[in-house]
Amino acid sequence: MAERLDVLIVGAGFAGMYMLLKSREQGLKVQAIEAGSGVGGTWYWNRYPGARVDIQSLDYSYGFDARLEQEWRWSERYAPQPELLAYANHVADRFDLKKDIRFKTRVTAAHWDAKADGWNVTLDTGEVIPARFVVMATGCLSVPTDVTFPGLDDYKGTIYRTSRWPHEGVDFSEQRVGIIGTGSSAIQSIPIIAESAAHLTVFQRTPNYSTPARNGPIPEEEFQEWLKDPRAFRARSRYTPTGFWNDPREDAIATQTPPDEIKAELERRWAWGGFRILSAFADQAIDPEANKIVADFIAEKIREQVKDPKVAEMLTPKDHPFGTKRPCVDTNYYATYNRDNVELVDLRSDPLETFTATGIRTKNRSFDFDAVVLATGFDAMTGAIERVDIRGVNGETIKEHWAAGPETYLGLMVAGFPNLFLITGPGSPSVLTNMINSIEQHVDYVADIIASLNASQAGRIEATREAEQAWTDHVDQSAAMTLFPRANSWYMGANVPGKPRRFLAYTGGLDVYSDICNAVRDKGWEGFVIARGDQVLRASHEFTSFPPPPENMAPHIMEMAMARVEAWNKEHGRV
Ligand code: N01
C-alpha cells in the first residue's frame, strides 16, 4: 500500500487547487487526484462555444493572495472559458501545484478504516492510498445526466455534449445542427453556433429566463480602482447572500411600489445586466405576486427582442417563478431567433420521438442533422459524490445515507463519515452563490478544523446525527420559505429520474452561513464529536447556532414565509 497521506483531495478544479495549497501551507502531506489531464474542473471540461462565467471576473477569482490579484488581468467583465482555464493553469504554476496532482486518474472508492482513524482510497488504477482526511472537491455540476433518447445509437451524425466538448474545438460551418436543451450551456452556445452553422434547430422543452450580460472589456479606470483595494472589494462580496455584490434593496417591496417606479428600477437593472434583476425587490423570491411583476417585465423584454410573436411566446417561461430555476445570462440569445438560419421547436407541443440514422423525428416532423449537441445538464451536487463508493463507520455508503436526498451538517460533513469533507456540498449556499467565494470560505474552514484537530492531537472529527438532522431541517425549512420548491429544477433534483426531491442548497445566504460556521467553531465545534482511537476528546451533539430572523423583512412577507415553514413542519411531523 502507498504511503499514508494527511489529506487526499478528489478533484483539481478551483476548490481542489486551493485546498491543496492550503494543506501544503499547513505542512500536511497532500495529494489531489484528478480525472482530467489538467487543472480547472468546470473550465477544463466545459469548452463549448460561448462558454464563459456569468459572475463578473473581478469577483469570480481567487482572493487568497494579494500578489496574484495584482498580476492577473481579465480581458472582459465575464471571462471566456479559455481565459478561465489559463487562469487556473497560471495559479497552478505560480504555486507549483501540479507536482502534487495525479492527472487522468479517478477515485473509485473510499472506505473508512476505524483502526487507522482514516480512509483507504481506491483509484481506477487499482492502487489504494491511505489518507487521514478526504476532501471531495468534485464540483457541483461535474457529472452530466445519463439522459438518452430512443434511437440515439442509430444516429450516424456526430453527437457533442456541451459538458464534454472536444479540446480541439468543432467547426460547424456548412453543417445542419440540432441542439437539445435551453439551460445556461445552450443559451451561451446557441448564438455562437448559429453564426457558423448552415442551420441550427433548437429543441426546447422548457423556456428559461435569461438576462443580457452586457459583457465587454473592463474599463481601465474601474480596474485601477479595484486594484487599489481588492481586499475591501472581496470583503464586501463575501458578506452578501450571493457572494457577489448585487445591489440588494432589502426594504423595497414590489407589491407596494408604484408601477412607474417598478419599471424604472427594473429598466435600470436590465441595462446594468447580469443577475442584477434578481435582487430588485425584497419580496420577489417569496411572494408570487411580486415575482410575477419581475417575470412579466422579462417577458416584455423577450417580446421586444424576438420579431416573430409566436417564437417570442414559445420562449417565454410560464411554468416556474423567475429565479426558481437557475437564471441564465446571455449575449444575443433572444436576438438569435431573428436569424433566418435558426428555428425553435417546442418539444411540449411536438415531442421528440426518436433519433433516426439521419437526425431526429418528433411527433409531427423529421429533421436531418450533420451534428446534434446535447446541452442536457448535470446530476447536480450529489452526482459526483455518490458515484464514488464511499463507505463510512458502519459500512453504509453515502448514497444509501442519502436515499431520501442529501443530509449533511453545514453542507460540509456527513454523520457516520468522519474526516470526510465536502467542498460546497449539498446543504451549503454553494450553487446559489459566487462559487469561488464559497470555495474559499469552505476551504479556510476545513483548514481551521484540521489545524484544531492537530493542535489537540485528535485523530478524527465526525458530525453527529442530531446536528445533521437539525441542519438538514433548517436547510429544508429555509427553502420552503421561498418559491424555489415550485420549480422542477436541478436545484430540486428534478432533472434526474428517480432522484429524491429536496432543495439541494442552503438559501440562507453566504453571509448568514459564514456567521453560522464561525459560531459553530467558536462554541468549540458544536455538533461534532472529536476523538482519537477509542477516546472521545470532545463531544457536542446539538446544533444550536441557528441564524436570527431577518431584521428587515416586511411583516406580510415574514408571515408568508413562516406559514410555509409551518406547513413544511406539519407535513414532516416536526413541532
Ligand atoms: O443544464 P440545465 P446546463 N429532452 O440543466 C433540457 C451552470 N452553468 O448545462 O428544463 C429534452 O440548466 C432541459 O429541459 P427542462 C449553471 O448553474 C453555468 O445548461 O428539464 N430536453 C434544459 O433545458 C446552470 O444552471 C454557466 O425541461 C431535455 C436543458 O436540457 C447549470 O450549470 C454556464 C432533456 C438542461 O439545462 C446547468 O446548465 C453553463 C430531454 N430528455 C452552465 N433532458 C455559467 O457560469 C434535459 N433537457 C455561465
XYZ file of C-alpha atoms and ligand atoms in Angstrom:
623
model
C 0.000 0.000 0.000
C 1.119 3.549 -0.748
C 2.467 5.861 1.930
C -0.257 7.436 4.090
C -1.330 10.963 3.189
C -2.648 13.536 5.605
C -5.063 14.859 3.010
C -6.300 13.303 -0.215
C -8.274 15.700 -2.395
C -10.637 14.455 -5.065
C -10.608 16.945 -7.941
C -8.305 19.730 -9.086
C -10.745 22.457 -10.008
C -10.801 25.753 -8.150
C -11.766 24.007 -4.881
C -9.186 21.229 -5.122
C -6.367 23.588 -6.075
C -6.972 25.931 -3.150
C -7.377 23.001 -0.728
C -4.060 21.624 -1.965
C -2.288 24.913 -1.427
C -3.859 25.436 1.981
C -2.957 21.907 3.138
C 0.593 22.349 1.933
C 0.887 25.635 3.830
C -0.093 23.723 6.972
C 2.778 21.299 6.428
C 0.451 18.414 5.564
C 1.301 15.609 3.185
C -1.272 16.117 0.463
C -2.167 14.872 -2.970
C -5.005 15.665 -5.355
C -6.441 13.093 -7.750
C -7.937 14.494 -10.947
C -9.773 12.656 -13.733
C -8.896 15.252 -16.381
C -5.468 15.780 -17.880
C -5.255 19.301 -16.474
C -6.484 21.604 -13.719
C -9.573 23.824 -13.888
C -12.526 21.470 -13.226
C -15.633 23.041 -14.747
C -13.472 25.187 -17.015
C -11.413 22.200 -18.105
C -14.463 20.179 -19.207
C -16.980 22.758 -20.443
C -15.321 24.041 -23.623
C -18.464 24.526 -25.713
C -18.672 27.617 -27.942
C -19.555 30.712 -25.939
C -18.751 29.198 -22.523
C -17.969 31.964 -20.081
C -18.530 32.776 -16.435
C -21.675 34.690 -15.543
C -20.428 36.283 -12.322
C -18.053 39.168 -13.033
C -14.443 38.003 -13.192
C -13.163 40.529 -10.667
C -15.464 38.686 -8.267
C -15.093 35.205 -9.719
C -11.380 34.854 -8.991
C -9.284 33.841 -6.010
C -8.868 36.361 -3.217
C -6.382 34.457 -1.052
C -3.218 36.003 -2.438
C -2.635 39.730 -2.871
C 0.173 39.340 -5.420
C -1.914 37.007 -7.557
C -4.634 39.655 -7.630
C -2.203 42.314 -8.733
C -0.598 40.308 -11.522
C -3.627 38.863 -13.313
C -5.608 40.984 -15.752
C -9.035 39.855 -17.039
C -9.779 40.865 -20.601
C -13.545 41.105 -20.164
C -16.133 41.565 -17.422
C -17.184 37.934 -17.894
C -14.120 35.922 -18.816
C -14.456 33.302 -21.543
C -13.637 29.665 -20.794
C -10.126 29.680 -22.380
C -9.138 32.593 -20.161
C -10.546 30.927 -17.039
C -8.605 27.798 -17.899
C -5.456 29.873 -18.462
C -6.045 31.477 -15.049
C -6.403 28.051 -13.397
C -3.128 26.970 -15.010
C -1.441 30.212 -14.034
C -2.424 29.653 -10.395
C -1.320 26.012 -10.535
C 2.078 27.002 -11.980
C 2.512 30.062 -9.797
C 2.085 27.950 -6.639
C 3.711 24.850 -8.117
C 0.592 22.766 -7.513
C 0.829 20.294 -10.382
C 3.586 18.239 -8.768
C 1.048 17.130 -6.148
C -1.774 16.367 -8.573
C -2.217 12.993 -10.238
C -3.994 13.612 -13.525
C -6.034 11.182 -15.654
C -6.848 9.197 -12.545
C -10.198 8.632 -10.865
C -11.044 7.881 -7.271
C -13.450 4.945 -7.328
C -13.867 4.179 -3.622
C -13.070 5.405 -0.120
C -13.627 3.078 2.830
C -13.309 4.121 6.459
C -10.660 2.263 8.437
C -11.563 2.616 12.112
C -8.264 1.160 13.314
C -6.301 3.812 11.464
C -8.694 6.729 12.048
C -8.575 7.326 8.318
C -9.663 6.349 4.831
C -8.427 3.804 2.330
C -8.924 5.417 -1.043
C -9.026 3.266 -4.172
C -8.053 4.628 -7.593
C -9.116 3.352 -11.005
C -5.567 2.064 -11.397
C -6.318 -0.388 -8.562
C -3.949 1.348 -6.159
C -5.092 2.012 -2.614
C -3.893 5.150 -0.841
C -4.448 5.547 2.890
C -5.299 9.101 3.912
C -6.333 10.628 7.183
C -8.652 13.194 5.582
C -10.516 13.011 2.292
C -11.767 16.211 0.705
C -14.403 15.901 -2.006
C -13.648 18.867 -4.258
C -15.616 17.223 -7.006
C -17.645 20.191 -8.215
C -21.397 20.720 -8.114
C -22.046 20.431 -11.836
C -19.457 17.939 -12.986
C -21.375 14.755 -13.787
C -23.567 15.011 -16.893
C -27.003 13.404 -16.594
C -27.328 9.983 -18.213
C -30.053 11.341 -20.482
C -30.577 9.201 -23.531
C -33.065 9.152 -26.375
C -34.649 6.326 -28.368
C -32.600 5.559 -31.473
C -29.561 7.559 -30.319
C -27.240 4.678 -31.196
C -28.631 4.530 -34.747
C -27.773 8.168 -35.455
C -24.917 8.377 -37.982
C -24.048 12.053 -37.487
C -21.888 13.393 -34.668
C -23.128 13.867 -31.112
C -21.489 16.524 -28.941
C -22.125 17.125 -25.252
C -21.548 20.683 -24.021
C -20.016 19.277 -20.842
C -17.502 17.079 -22.711
C -16.578 19.288 -25.646
C -13.649 18.210 -27.876
C -10.479 20.040 -26.889
C -9.644 20.833 -30.499
C -12.985 22.648 -30.980
C -15.666 21.981 -33.584
C -16.165 23.621 -36.964
C -19.899 23.787 -37.693
C -19.622 25.741 -40.925
C -21.845 24.320 -43.694
C -23.437 21.972 -41.159
C -27.061 21.417 -40.188
C -27.001 21.335 -36.420
C -29.586 20.430 -33.785
C -29.282 21.299 -30.114
C -31.329 19.809 -27.277
C -31.776 21.900 -24.140
C -32.173 25.569 -23.278
C -30.303 25.881 -19.963
C -27.244 28.101 -19.404
C -24.930 25.951 -21.545
C -27.284 26.021 -24.521
C -28.163 29.695 -24.102
C -24.466 30.586 -24.258
C -23.646 28.321 -27.174
C -26.719 28.850 -29.412
C -25.768 32.387 -30.581
C -22.220 31.290 -31.437
C -23.200 28.053 -33.194
C -25.840 29.980 -35.162
C -23.142 32.293 -36.507
C -21.208 29.482 -38.167
C -23.695 26.682 -38.863
C -25.672 26.483 -42.096
C -28.774 25.893 -39.998
C -29.491 25.466 -36.307
C -32.601 23.857 -34.835
C -33.145 24.371 -31.110
C -35.241 21.749 -29.318
C -36.730 23.360 -26.241
C -38.649 21.513 -23.547
C -38.871 24.358 -21.014
C -38.057 28.004 -21.720
C -35.698 29.680 -19.281
C -35.379 33.264 -18.136
C -32.261 34.961 -19.449
C -30.905 38.448 -18.944
C -28.270 40.230 -21.020
C -24.696 40.055 -19.743
C -23.632 43.433 -21.192
C -20.196 41.931 -21.492
C -17.196 43.944 -22.669
C -13.717 44.966 -21.598
C -13.342 46.123 -18.002
C -12.788 49.890 -18.266
C -9.232 50.807 -17.212
C -10.473 53.266 -14.603
C -12.704 50.637 -12.976
C -9.882 48.103 -12.930
C -7.428 50.585 -11.400
C -9.984 51.456 -8.746
C -10.387 47.753 -7.957
C -6.599 47.267 -7.810
C -6.305 49.879 -5.099
C -8.100 47.713 -2.582
C -9.195 44.255 -3.728
C -9.450 43.211 -0.050
C -12.250 45.659 0.637
C -13.977 44.644 -2.585
C -13.829 40.962 -1.658
C -14.846 41.523 1.936
C -17.993 43.237 0.697
C -18.706 40.461 -1.841
C -18.209 37.669 0.640
C -20.505 39.161 3.193
C -23.578 39.116 0.972
C -26.169 36.386 0.442
C -24.834 35.592 -3.034
C -21.094 36.062 -2.582
C -21.041 38.962 -5.030
C -22.367 42.481 -4.806
C -25.778 42.537 -6.462
C -27.135 45.838 -5.184
C -29.854 44.342 -2.970
C -32.765 46.520 -1.838
C -33.874 44.940 1.391
C -36.722 47.353 2.053
C -38.148 47.557 -1.486
C -41.485 45.740 -1.731
C -42.638 45.249 -5.308
C -46.313 44.887 -4.417
C -46.227 48.242 -2.628
C -44.247 50.155 -5.250
C -45.968 52.345 -7.876
C -45.770 50.871 -11.428
C -43.613 53.694 -12.820
C -41.048 53.194 -10.044
C -41.050 49.443 -10.595
C -40.442 49.938 -14.289
C -37.634 52.435 -13.685
C -35.907 50.107 -11.232
C -36.210 47.041 -13.468
C -35.036 49.009 -16.518
C -32.025 50.187 -14.532
C -31.143 46.608 -13.621
C -31.824 45.295 -17.130
C -29.471 47.944 -18.500
C -26.817 47.009 -15.967
C -27.216 43.342 -16.970
C -26.191 40.035 -15.420
C -28.012 38.911 -12.296
C -28.902 42.400 -11.040
C -32.584 41.888 -11.658
C -32.604 39.014 -9.154
C -32.350 41.426 -6.240
C -34.588 44.280 -7.389
C -37.201 43.674 -4.683
C -37.044 42.050 -1.274
C -40.289 40.145 -1.824
C -39.708 38.679 -5.288
C -38.247 35.385 -4.068
C -41.085 34.792 -1.604
C -44.288 36.478 -2.772
C -45.683 35.022 -6.047
C -47.349 38.343 -6.845
C -44.061 40.240 -6.529
C -42.284 37.596 -8.553
C -44.859 37.902 -11.336
C -44.136 41.628 -11.615
C -40.496 40.889 -12.407
C -41.333 37.883 -14.618
C -43.809 39.982 -16.656
C -41.120 42.613 -17.187
C -38.742 39.979 -18.578
C -41.499 38.524 -20.781
C -41.978 42.002 -22.236
C -38.234 42.206 -22.917
C -38.370 38.862 -24.728
C -41.198 40.187 -26.918
C -39.153 43.310 -27.663
C -36.164 41.259 -28.803
C -37.833 38.489 -30.808
C -39.531 39.642 -34.013
C -41.885 36.695 -34.518
C -44.553 36.906 -31.774
C -45.160 33.141 -31.914
C -41.484 32.436 -31.265
C -41.405 35.063 -28.506
C -44.368 33.336 -26.873
C -42.614 29.961 -27.090
C -39.523 31.457 -25.444
C -41.457 32.942 -22.529
C -41.302 30.858 -19.337
C -44.682 30.042 -17.837
C -44.207 27.070 -15.556
C -41.931 28.483 -12.855
C -41.421 31.751 -10.966
C -38.439 33.848 -12.047
C -35.241 32.809 -10.248
C -36.503 29.407 -9.091
C -34.615 27.691 -11.911
C -31.061 28.959 -12.293
C -31.485 32.071 -14.491
C -29.193 32.421 -17.489
C -27.060 35.352 -18.556
C -26.600 35.730 -22.290
C -25.140 37.629 -25.179
C -27.603 37.892 -28.108
C -29.613 34.830 -27.123
C -33.108 36.076 -27.929
C -31.994 38.059 -30.998
C -30.525 34.851 -32.417
C -34.085 33.659 -33.097
C -34.449 36.516 -35.596
C -31.868 34.875 -37.858
C -33.059 33.065 -40.975
C -30.924 30.020 -40.195
C -32.340 29.400 -36.697
C -35.531 27.568 -35.792
C -37.109 26.833 -32.422
C -39.028 23.601 -31.875
C -41.261 23.282 -28.825
C -40.966 19.740 -27.501
C -44.050 20.128 -25.320
C -46.381 20.501 -28.295
C -44.279 18.369 -30.642
C -42.430 15.779 -28.505
C -39.184 14.176 -29.580
C -39.986 10.579 -30.530
C -36.687 9.182 -31.694
C -33.308 9.774 -33.223
C -33.043 8.301 -36.714
C -29.984 7.429 -38.800
C -30.007 10.965 -40.235
C -31.395 13.101 -37.442
C -34.401 13.470 -35.164
C -38.082 12.671 -35.543
C -40.648 14.488 -33.448
C -44.339 13.611 -33.356
C -45.039 15.913 -36.304
C -41.778 16.349 -38.199
C -38.455 14.881 -39.330
C -35.123 16.718 -39.207
C -31.784 15.842 -40.807
C -28.650 16.910 -38.964
C -24.914 16.616 -39.513
C -24.413 17.099 -35.777
C -26.537 17.205 -32.628
C -25.462 18.971 -29.452
C -26.763 17.689 -26.117
C -26.910 20.530 -23.597
C -28.965 18.433 -21.238
C -27.490 19.226 -17.825
C -25.930 17.601 -14.805
C -26.663 15.322 -11.871
C -26.047 18.325 -9.685
C -24.386 18.494 -6.282
C -24.782 14.852 -5.263
C -23.845 13.096 -8.531
C -20.069 13.266 -8.263
C -20.068 12.317 -4.571
C -22.484 9.400 -4.883
C -20.586 7.929 -7.821
C -17.636 7.194 -5.541
C -18.173 4.116 -3.373
C -17.755 5.943 -0.061
C -18.360 3.707 2.972
C -18.389 5.133 6.458
C -18.132 3.784 10.002
C -20.967 1.261 9.640
C -20.152 0.228 6.095
C -23.098 2.310 4.861
C -22.464 4.098 1.566
C -23.056 7.809 1.231
C -25.581 7.038 -1.498
C -27.531 4.874 0.968
C -27.260 7.564 3.621
C -28.773 9.998 1.123
C -31.550 7.721 -0.107
C -34.149 10.366 0.782
C -31.984 13.204 -0.513
C -28.698 14.570 0.813
C -28.377 15.118 4.551
C -25.289 16.915 5.757
C -24.060 19.043 8.595
C -23.371 22.534 7.219
C -23.089 21.009 3.756
C -19.611 20.114 4.872
C -19.669 16.773 6.690
C -21.911 13.717 6.908
C -22.735 11.762 10.086
C -21.035 8.362 10.005
C -18.324 9.610 7.631
C -15.565 11.068 9.825
C -12.727 13.128 8.338
C -14.584 13.419 5.034
C -15.167 16.980 3.893
C -17.403 18.178 1.087
C -16.453 21.465 -0.521
C -19.592 23.494 -1.352
C -21.606 20.331 -0.721
C -25.381 19.923 -0.607
C -26.823 21.932 2.268
C -24.323 24.783 1.877
C -25.045 28.022 -0.065
C -22.912 26.678 -2.908
C -24.612 26.965 -6.312
C -26.699 29.927 -5.170
C -23.515 31.951 -4.771
C -20.302 33.042 -6.423
C -18.627 29.632 -6.233
C -15.109 30.924 -5.676
C -16.060 32.876 -2.585
C -17.951 29.875 -1.249
C -14.986 27.626 -2.038
C -12.559 29.902 -0.206
C -14.852 30.097 2.815
C -15.190 26.303 2.904
C -11.520 25.510 2.348
C -10.422 28.024 5.004
C -12.919 26.433 7.384
C -11.759 22.880 6.688
C -8.167 24.027 7.211
C -9.242 25.502 10.577
C -10.815 22.189 11.567
C -7.708 20.216 10.629
C -5.426 22.676 12.451
C -7.614 22.463 15.535
C -7.589 18.642 15.472
C -3.824 18.612 15.103
C -3.381 21.095 17.951
C -5.271 18.730 20.273
C -3.686 15.601 18.754
C -7.100 14.329 17.792
C -7.464 11.615 15.182
C -10.878 12.388 13.779
C -13.922 14.616 13.689
C -17.420 13.457 12.892
C -20.719 15.313 12.580
C -23.337 13.991 14.971
C -26.615 12.650 13.599
C -28.512 15.153 15.785
C -26.640 18.092 14.286
C -27.013 16.718 10.772
C -30.762 16.307 11.251
C -31.171 19.786 12.734
C -29.144 21.376 9.924
C -30.976 19.445 7.206
C -34.326 20.537 8.648
C -33.081 24.109 8.708
C -31.990 23.845 5.050
C -35.375 22.354 4.076
C -37.317 24.945 6.075
C -35.285 27.811 4.618
C -36.029 26.581 1.096
C -39.702 26.091 1.981
C -39.938 29.800 2.856
C -39.129 30.689 -0.740
C -40.627 29.996 -4.148
C -37.695 27.709 -5.080
C -39.523 24.411 -4.437
C -42.165 25.405 -7.027
C -39.885 24.697 -9.975
C -38.886 21.375 -11.474
C -35.254 22.389 -11.377
C -31.915 20.707 -10.972
C -31.774 22.648 -7.670
C -34.581 20.260 -6.588
C -33.063 17.136 -8.148
C -35.985 17.146 -10.584
C -33.885 16.718 -13.740
C -32.662 13.227 -12.856
C -35.237 10.422 -12.960
C -35.534 8.774 -9.528
C -33.518 11.441 -7.718
C -35.237 12.405 -4.457
C -36.816 15.866 -4.484
C -35.060 18.023 -1.951
C -33.747 21.534 -2.377
C -30.004 20.986 -2.657
C -28.512 24.276 -1.466
C -28.867 26.450 1.626
C -30.970 29.522 0.815
C -29.958 31.455 3.958
C -27.124 33.225 2.103
C -23.335 33.071 2.251
C -23.129 35.902 4.799
C -25.518 34.214 7.229
C -23.946 30.824 6.581
C -20.423 32.111 7.307
C -21.654 33.543 10.609
C -23.182 30.163 11.483
C -19.937 28.327 10.682
C -17.985 30.771 12.823
C -20.431 30.351 15.720
C -20.108 26.557 15.459
C -16.318 26.911 15.673
C -16.419 29.468 18.481
C -18.585 27.158 20.563
C -15.846 24.518 20.388
C -17.078 22.777 17.219
C -20.679 22.265 18.216
C -22.433 19.377 16.507
C -19.223 17.369 16.232
C -17.526 14.541 18.087
C -13.744 14.814 18.195
C -11.848 11.657 19.087
C -8.645 9.661 18.884
C -8.992 5.887 18.632
C -11.396 4.803 21.408
C -11.008 8.030 23.301
C -13.588 10.809 22.838
C -11.806 14.127 23.355
C -14.765 16.438 22.894
C -18.426 15.855 22.075
C -21.089 18.439 21.449
C -24.094 16.728 19.944
C -26.565 19.507 19.276
C -26.538 22.239 16.659
C -27.868 25.449 18.191
C -26.378 28.235 16.081
C -29.493 28.992 14.056
C -29.482 32.419 12.442
C -31.634 35.176 13.929
C -34.778 36.075 11.928
C -34.011 38.561 9.147
C -34.197 42.081 10.553
C -35.624 43.976 7.611
C -38.239 41.606 6.267
C -41.651 43.234 5.754
C -44.234 41.779 8.171
C -46.519 40.350 5.458
C -43.544 38.642 3.759
C -42.390 37.238 7.088
C -45.906 35.914 7.683
C -45.974 34.274 4.273
C -42.574 32.646 4.863
C -43.483 31.443 8.365
C -46.785 29.957 7.166
C -44.833 27.906 4.646
C -42.439 26.708 7.340
C -45.404 25.691 9.487
C -46.849 23.755 6.557
C -43.484 22.077 6.000
C -43.258 21.192 9.698
C -46.741 19.708 9.654
C -46.018 17.659 6.558
C -42.782 16.331 8.048
C -44.020 15.782 11.595
C -41.847 18.496 13.160
C -43.124 20.618 16.024
O -28.043 22.384 -17.834
P -29.557 22.695 -17.407
P -26.911 23.414 -18.296
N -35.373 16.171 -23.596
O -29.959 21.580 -16.516
C -33.081 20.059 -21.254
C -24.230 26.079 -14.647
N -23.682 26.728 -15.809
O -25.690 22.625 -18.593
O -35.767 22.364 -18.348
C -35.379 17.469 -23.872
O -29.718 24.053 -16.920
C -33.671 20.730 -20.064
O -35.063 20.889 -20.229
P -36.040 21.004 -18.925
C -25.474 26.817 -14.198
O -25.581 26.736 -12.812
C -23.113 27.930 -15.636
O -27.397 24.303 -19.323
O -35.603 19.901 -17.991
N -34.717 18.391 -23.171
C -32.888 22.034 -20.048
O -33.408 22.943 -20.973
C -26.545 26.033 -14.885
O -27.823 26.171 -14.336
C -22.641 28.598 -16.699
O -37.381 20.809 -19.450
C -34.013 17.963 -22.130
C -31.506 21.580 -20.525
O -31.692 20.344 -21.187
C -26.000 24.649 -14.745
O -24.609 24.774 -14.969
C -22.738 28.072 -17.965
C -33.945 16.604 -21.776
C -30.541 21.378 -19.388
O -30.316 22.603 -18.779
C -26.558 23.652 -15.724
O -26.655 24.268 -17.005
C -23.308 26.832 -18.128
C -34.676 15.695 -22.567
N -34.681 14.390 -22.286
C -23.783 26.162 -17.050
N -33.162 16.488 -20.682
C -22.008 29.914 -16.462
O -21.365 30.218 -15.497
C -32.751 17.732 -20.365
N -33.269 18.618 -21.235
C -22.242 30.871 -17.457
